[in-house]
Amino acid sequence: MANKNQTLGEFIIENQAAFKYTTGELSRLINSIRLAAKVVNHEVNKAGLVDIIGAVGGRNVQGEDQQKLDVYANDTFIQTLIKRNIVCGLASEEEDDFIIINSQDELHQNKYVVLIDPLDGSSNIDVNVSVGTIFSIFRRVTPVGTPVTIEDFLQPGNQQVAAGYVVYGTSTMLVYTTGHGVNGFTLNPAIGSYYLSHPDMQFPENGKIYSVNEGNYLDFPLGIKKYIKYCQEEEGDRPYTSRYIGSLVSDFHRNMIKGGVYLYPKGSRNPNGKLRLLYECNPMAFLAEQANGKASDGYQRIMDIQPTELHQRVPFVCGSKNMVDKVEEFMQTYGE
Ligand code: AHG
Ligand code: MN
Ligand code: MN
């Protein structure tokens, strides 16, 4: 029975035995993420006060402007995980290549690799709208004690051992899964502890919210255009409500609580969609499925896609199960 007074630290210890491989390593890893998230949270909160907002001048590997907080969040997560000597490799949306940890020194025995989107929704920083961090954790497939290789990162999402996000919103929450449901913890900033506030989170099977950047409408596949019109029709429980924040983490979080579907389809400007399979879609898909929802590229399960490159993009449809089924039905019928 969920105990709402429980802190994240207590929850991790209590549930450690349920992990597939119980050496405590995964628990320590999640502990490090929660620590880095607190540091980033502190920085996000004061973003309006100090000269930290605005573009830093650089562009990331995908040619997007890097915001200062993107860089800060990236460094914080990477440094925290490296210094605590808790993973054997890291990949980040903000890094061109994956990072091998500790390969020169005495070879460590760490088994896990982490993939992160350190700051999701970065275009929202300057306007005081919620942003987030997304993480995905795999066991390495190459032998322990050797430097990690690209193979350790290009695993399909169905191999994830844990995934989660932090939403820096009206309150800061850490939501994660280790394959035994989804639990949400709210940070009490006065004390610096996260408390179990949302035990066993579940997407309602049906929802009434659709979240998509409709500015790209003319560019969408026919199946998506028809689905959007379907959402707007007056019929049964429709029209649905349109809500789009532009931070995947925040849009997902709202839809999981209220019921809804998030779509980032492909188009001529984004021939494979915009979202990244490894840093955004896989972890959100794992959370969605663990919360009784569904994630698809319009035709197939996101977590069954075999990645071929680190920064691969993929069309993304995610949310309440019946709504995602409906989108797939439209794609089947009307296609591109
Ligand atoms: P990031 O800030 O990590 O680059 O991610 C932004 C993503 C996602 O969070 C959001 O839903 C989407 O891009 C918004 O894209 P548009 O502005 O094209 O709608
Ligand atoms: Mn992102
Ligand atoms: Mn990002």
Coordinates of C-alpha atoms and ligand atoms in Angstrom, one line a residue:
M1 CA 0.0 0.0 0.0
A2 CA 1.4 3.3 -1.0
N3 CA 2.5 5.6 1.8
K4 CA 2.2 9.2 0.9
N5 CA 4.6 10.3 3.6
Q6 CA 7.3 8.2 2.1
T7 CA 10.3 10.0 0.7
L8 CA 11.9 9.0 -2.6
G9 CA 15.0 7.7 -0.7
E10 CA 12.8 5.4 1.4
F11 CA 10.8 4.3 -1.6
I12 CA 14.0 3.3 -3.5
I13 CA 15.3 1.3 -0.6
E14 CA 11.9 -0.4 0.0
N15 CA 11.5 -1.3 -3.7
Q16 CA 15.0 -2.3 -4.4
A17 CA 14.2 -6.0 -4.0
A18 CA 11.8 -5.8 -6.9
F19 CA 14.5 -4.9 -9.4
K20 CA 15.6 -7.5 -11.8
Y21 CA 19.2 -7.4 -10.7
T22 CA 19.5 -6.4 -7.1
T23 CA 23.0 -5.2 -6.5
G24 CA 21.9 -1.7 -5.4
E25 CA 23.6 -0.2 -8.4
L26 CA 20.4 0.9 -10.1
S27 CA 19.2 2.4 -6.8
R28 CA 22.3 4.4 -6.4
L29 CA 22.0 5.5 -10.0
I30 CA 18.5 6.8 -9.5
N31 CA 19.7 8.5 -6.3
S32 CA 22.3 10.3 -8.3
I33 CA 19.7 11.5 -10.8
R34 CA 17.5 12.8 -8.1
L35 CA 20.4 14.7 -6.7
A36 CA 21.3 16.3 -10.0
A37 CA 17.7 17.1 -10.6
K38 CA 17.7 19.1 -7.3
V39 CA 20.7 21.1 -8.4
V40 CA 19.1 21.8 -11.8
N41 CA 15.8 22.7 -10.2
H42 CA 17.6 25.3 -8.1
E43 CA 19.1 26.9 -11.2
V44 CA 15.8 26.7 -13.1
N45 CA 14.0 28.5 -10.3
K46 CA 16.3 31.4 -10.3
A47 CA 16.5 31.7 -14.1
G48 CA 14.6 34.9 -14.0
L49 CA 16.8 36.5 -11.4
V50 CA 20.3 36.0 -12.8
D51 CA 21.9 36.4 -16.1
I52 CA 21.4 32.8 -17.1
I53 CA 18.5 33.0 -19.5
G54 CA 19.0 33.5 -23.2
A55 CA 21.0 31.7 -25.8
V56 CA 24.6 30.8 -25.0
G57 CA 25.7 31.3 -28.6
G58 CA 26.4 27.7 -29.4
R59 CA 24.4 25.2 -31.4
N60 CA 24.0 21.6 -30.5
V61 CA 24.7 18.7 -32.9
Q62 CA 21.2 18.9 -34.3
G63 CA 21.8 22.6 -35.2
E64 CA 19.4 24.0 -32.6
D65 CA 20.3 27.0 -30.5
Q66 CA 21.6 25.9 -27.1
Q67 CA 20.2 27.8 -24.2
K68 CA 22.4 28.5 -21.2
L69 CA 20.3 26.3 -19.0
D70 CA 20.6 23.4 -21.5
V71 CA 24.3 23.6 -21.0
Y72 CA 24.1 23.9 -17.3
A73 CA 21.7 21.0 -17.0
N74 CA 23.8 18.9 -19.3
D75 CA 27.0 19.5 -17.3
T76 CA 25.2 18.9 -14.0
F77 CA 23.8 15.6 -14.9
I78 CA 27.0 14.4 -16.6
Q79 CA 29.3 15.6 -13.8
T80 CA 27.1 14.1 -11.1
L81 CA 27.0 10.7 -12.8
I82 CA 30.7 10.7 -13.6
K83 CA 31.9 11.9 -10.2
R84 CA 29.8 9.4 -8.4
N85 CA 31.3 6.7 -10.6
I86 CA 27.9 5.1 -11.1
V87 CA 27.6 4.4 -14.8
C88 CA 29.9 3.1 -17.5
G89 CA 28.6 5.4 -20.2
L90 CA 26.4 8.3 -21.0
A91 CA 24.7 9.8 -24.0
S92 CA 23.0 13.2 -24.1
E93 CA 21.0 15.1 -26.6
E94 CA 23.5 17.9 -26.1
E95 CA 26.6 15.9 -26.9
D96 CA 27.8 14.9 -30.4
D97 CA 28.9 11.5 -29.2
F98 CA 28.4 9.1 -26.3
I99 CA 30.8 9.4 -23.3
I100 CA 32.9 6.5 -22.1
I101 CA 33.4 6.7 -18.4
N102 CA 36.5 5.6 -16.7
S103 CA 38.0 3.7 -19.6
Q104 CA 41.6 4.9 -18.9
D105 CA 41.6 4.4 -15.2
E106 CA 41.2 1.2 -13.4
L107 CA 38.3 -0.5 -15.2
H108 CA 35.1 -0.2 -13.2
Q109 CA 32.4 -2.8 -12.9
N110 CA 29.5 -0.5 -13.6
K111 CA 26.7 -2.1 -15.6
Y112 CA 24.4 0.7 -16.6
V113 CA 24.4 3.4 -19.3
V114 CA 22.2 6.5 -19.1
L115 CA 20.7 8.5 -22.0
I116 CA 19.4 12.0 -21.2
D117 CA 17.6 15.0 -22.5
P118 CA 19.0 17.3 -19.8
L119 CA 16.6 20.1 -20.5
D120 CA 13.4 19.5 -22.5
G121 CA 11.3 22.3 -23.6
S122 CA 14.2 24.8 -23.6
S123 CA 12.3 27.3 -25.8
N124 CA 10.1 27.8 -22.8
I125 CA 12.8 28.9 -20.4
D126 CA 12.7 32.6 -21.3
V127 CA 8.9 32.8 -20.7
N128 CA 8.7 31.0 -17.3
V129 CA 6.9 27.9 -18.6
S130 CA 7.6 24.4 -17.3
V131 CA 10.6 22.6 -18.6
G132 CA 11.9 19.1 -17.8
T133 CA 14.6 16.5 -17.8
I134 CA 14.2 13.0 -19.4
F135 CA 16.3 9.9 -18.7
S136 CA 16.5 6.4 -19.9
I137 CA 18.6 3.6 -18.4
F138 CA 19.9 0.4 -20.0
R139 CA 22.2 -2.4 -18.9
R140 CA 25.2 -2.5 -21.1
V141 CA 25.4 -5.4 -23.7
T142 CA 29.2 -5.4 -24.0
P143 CA 31.3 -7.0 -21.3
V144 CA 31.6 -5.3 -17.9
G145 CA 35.1 -3.9 -17.4
T146 CA 35.6 -2.9 -21.0
P147 CA 34.9 0.6 -22.5
V148 CA 31.3 1.0 -23.6
T149 CA 30.6 1.0 -27.4
I150 CA 27.8 2.4 -29.6
E151 CA 26.1 -1.0 -29.2
D152 CA 25.4 -0.3 -25.6
F153 CA 23.4 2.8 -26.6
L154 CA 21.6 1.5 -29.7
Q155 CA 19.3 -0.8 -27.9
P156 CA 15.5 -0.9 -28.5
G157 CA 13.4 0.7 -25.8
N158 CA 12.0 -2.6 -24.8
Q159 CA 15.4 -3.3 -23.1
Q160 CA 15.2 -0.3 -20.8
V161 CA 15.5 -1.1 -17.1
A162 CA 14.3 2.3 -15.9
A163 CA 13.2 5.6 -17.3
G164 CA 11.7 8.8 -16.0
Y165 CA 11.5 12.5 -16.1
V166 CA 11.7 15.6 -13.9
V167 CA 9.2 18.4 -14.5
Y168 CA 10.3 21.8 -13.2
G169 CA 6.7 23.1 -13.0
T170 CA 4.6 24.9 -10.4
S171 CA 6.1 22.3 -8.2
T172 CA 9.0 20.0 -9.1
M173 CA 8.3 16.4 -9.6
L174 CA 10.3 13.3 -10.4
V175 CA 8.3 10.6 -12.1
Y176 CA 9.9 7.2 -12.9
T177 CA 9.5 3.6 -13.6
T178 CA 11.7 0.5 -13.2
G179 CA 9.1 -1.7 -14.9
H180 CA 6.8 -2.0 -11.9
G181 CA 4.4 0.9 -12.6
V182 CA 5.0 4.6 -12.5
N183 CA 5.4 6.6 -9.3
G184 CA 5.6 10.4 -9.0
F185 CA 7.4 12.3 -6.2
T186 CA 7.0 16.0 -5.4
L187 CA 10.0 18.0 -4.2
N188 CA 9.5 19.9 -1.0
P189 CA 11.9 22.7 -1.6
A190 CA 12.0 23.8 2.0
I191 CA 13.4 20.4 3.1
G192 CA 15.0 19.3 -0.2
S193 CA 13.2 15.9 -0.1
Y194 CA 10.9 14.3 -2.7
Y195 CA 7.7 12.8 -1.3
L196 CA 5.6 10.1 -3.0
S197 CA 2.7 12.3 -4.1
H198 CA 1.4 10.3 -7.1
P199 CA 1.6 6.6 -6.4
D200 CA 0.9 4.2 -9.3
M201 CA 0.1 6.8 -12.0
Q202 CA -2.2 5.6 -14.8
F203 CA -3.3 7.2 -18.0
P204 CA -7.1 7.1 -18.3
E205 CA -7.9 4.7 -21.1
N206 CA -9.8 7.5 -22.9
G207 CA -9.1 11.2 -22.9
K208 CA -10.4 14.4 -24.2
I209 CA -7.2 16.3 -24.8
Y210 CA -5.1 16.3 -28.0
S211 CA -1.6 18.0 -28.0
V212 CA 0.0 18.8 -31.3
N213 CA 1.7 21.8 -32.9
E214 CA -1.1 22.7 -35.2
G215 CA 1.0 25.4 -36.9
N216 CA 2.5 22.5 -38.8
Y217 CA -0.9 21.2 -39.9
L218 CA -0.5 21.6 -43.6
D219 CA 2.7 19.6 -43.5
F220 CA 1.2 16.6 -41.6
P221 CA 0.5 13.2 -43.1
L222 CA -3.1 12.8 -44.3
G223 CA -3.9 10.3 -41.5
I224 CA -2.9 12.9 -38.9
K225 CA -4.9 15.7 -40.6
K226 CA -8.0 13.5 -40.6
Y227 CA -7.4 12.6 -37.0
I228 CA -7.2 16.3 -36.0
K229 CA -10.5 17.0 -37.8
Y230 CA -12.0 14.0 -36.0
C231 CA -10.9 15.5 -32.6
Q232 CA -12.6 18.8 -33.6
E233 CA -15.9 17.2 -34.8
E234 CA -19.0 17.6 -32.7
E235 CA -20.0 13.9 -32.1
G236 CA -20.3 11.9 -28.9
D237 CA -17.7 13.2 -26.4
R238 CA -16.1 15.4 -29.0
P239 CA -14.9 18.0 -29.8
Y240 CA -11.8 17.4 -27.7
T241 CA -9.7 20.2 -26.1
S242 CA -6.4 21.2 -27.6
R243 CA -3.5 21.8 -25.2
Y244 CA 0.1 22.2 -26.3
I245 CA 2.8 23.5 -24.0
G246 CA 5.7 22.8 -26.3
S247 CA 7.6 20.9 -23.5
L248 CA 7.1 17.2 -24.1
V249 CA 7.6 16.5 -20.4
S250 CA 4.8 18.9 -19.4
D251 CA 2.4 17.9 -22.1
F252 CA 3.0 14.2 -21.3
H253 CA 2.6 14.8 -17.5
R254 CA -0.8 16.6 -18.0
N255 CA -2.1 14.0 -20.4
M256 CA -1.2 11.1 -18.1
I257 CA -3.1 12.8 -15.2
K258 CA -6.1 14.0 -17.3
G259 CA -6.2 11.7 -20.3
G260 CA -5.0 12.7 -23.7
V261 CA -2.8 12.1 -26.6
Y262 CA 0.5 13.8 -27.7
L263 CA 1.5 13.9 -31.4
Y264 CA 4.6 15.0 -33.1
P265 CA 4.2 13.7 -36.6
K266 CA 6.6 13.9 -39.5
G267 CA 6.4 16.6 -42.2
S268 CA 8.5 17.9 -45.0
R269 CA 10.6 20.1 -42.6
N270 CA 10.9 17.1 -40.2
P271 CA 10.9 14.0 -42.4
N272 CA 11.3 11.7 -39.4
G273 CA 9.5 13.9 -36.9
K274 CA 11.3 16.1 -34.5
L275 CA 11.6 14.1 -31.3
R276 CA 14.6 11.9 -30.6
L277 CA 14.0 8.2 -30.2
L278 CA 16.7 7.6 -27.6
Y279 CA 16.4 10.7 -25.3
E280 CA 12.7 11.5 -25.6
C281 CA 10.5 8.8 -27.2
N282 CA 11.8 5.6 -25.6
P283 CA 11.7 6.8 -22.0
M284 CA 8.3 8.4 -22.5
A285 CA 7.1 5.2 -24.2
F286 CA 8.3 3.1 -21.3
L287 CA 6.5 5.3 -18.8
A288 CA 3.4 5.4 -20.9
E289 CA 3.2 1.6 -21.2
Q290 CA 3.9 1.2 -17.5
A291 CA 1.0 3.6 -16.8
N292 CA -1.4 1.7 -19.0
G293 CA -1.0 4.1 -22.0
K294 CA 0.6 3.5 -25.4
A295 CA 3.3 4.9 -27.6
S296 CA 3.6 4.5 -31.3
D297 CA 5.2 6.0 -34.4
G298 CA 1.7 5.9 -36.0
Y299 CA 2.1 2.3 -37.2
Q300 CA 4.3 0.4 -34.7
R301 CA 5.3 0.3 -31.1
I302 CA 8.1 2.8 -30.3
M303 CA 9.9 0.5 -28.0
D304 CA 10.3 -2.2 -30.7
I305 CA 12.2 0.1 -33.0
Q306 CA 15.9 -0.9 -33.4
P307 CA 17.8 2.4 -33.3
T308 CA 20.5 2.9 -35.9
E309 CA 22.0 6.2 -34.7
L310 CA 22.3 8.1 -31.5
H311 CA 20.4 11.2 -32.5
Q312 CA 17.8 9.4 -34.5
R313 CA 14.4 11.1 -34.7
V314 CA 11.0 9.4 -35.0
P315 CA 7.3 10.4 -35.4
F316 CA 5.7 10.1 -32.0
V317 CA 2.1 9.5 -30.8
C318 CA 1.8 8.8 -27.1
G319 CA -0.9 8.8 -24.4
S320 CA -4.2 7.3 -23.5
K321 CA -4.5 3.8 -25.0
N322 CA -7.7 4.2 -26.9
M323 CA -6.7 7.6 -28.4
V324 CA -3.3 6.2 -29.7
D325 CA -5.2 3.2 -31.1
K326 CA -7.5 5.7 -32.9
V327 CA -4.5 7.6 -34.4
E328 CA -3.1 4.3 -35.7
E329 CA -6.5 3.5 -37.2
F330 CA -6.4 6.8 -39.1
M331 CA -2.9 6.2 -40.3
Q332 CA -3.8 2.8 -41.5
T333 CA -6.8 4.1 -43.3
Y334 CA -5.4 7.4 -44.8
G335 CA -1.6 6.9 -44.6
E336 CA 0.7 9.6 -45.7
Ligands
AHG1 P1 14.2 20.2 -26.5 O1 13.9 21.4 -25.7 O2 14.8 19.1 -25.7 O3 14.9 20.4 -27.8 O4 12.8 19.5 -26.9 C1 11.8 20.2 -27.4 C2 10.8 19.3 -28.0 C3 9.7 18.9 -27.1 O5 9.8 19.1 -25.7 C4 8.5 19.7 -27.5 O6 7.3 19.0 -27.3 C5 8.8 19.9 -29.0 O7 10.1 19.9 -29.1 C6 8.2 21.3 -29.4 O8 8.5 21.4 -30.7 P2 7.8 22.5 -31.6 O9 8.2 23.9 -31.1 O10 8.2 22.3 -33.0 O11 6.3 22.3 -31.4
MN2 MN 13.5 17.5 -25.5
MN3 MN 16.7 19.2 -24.6

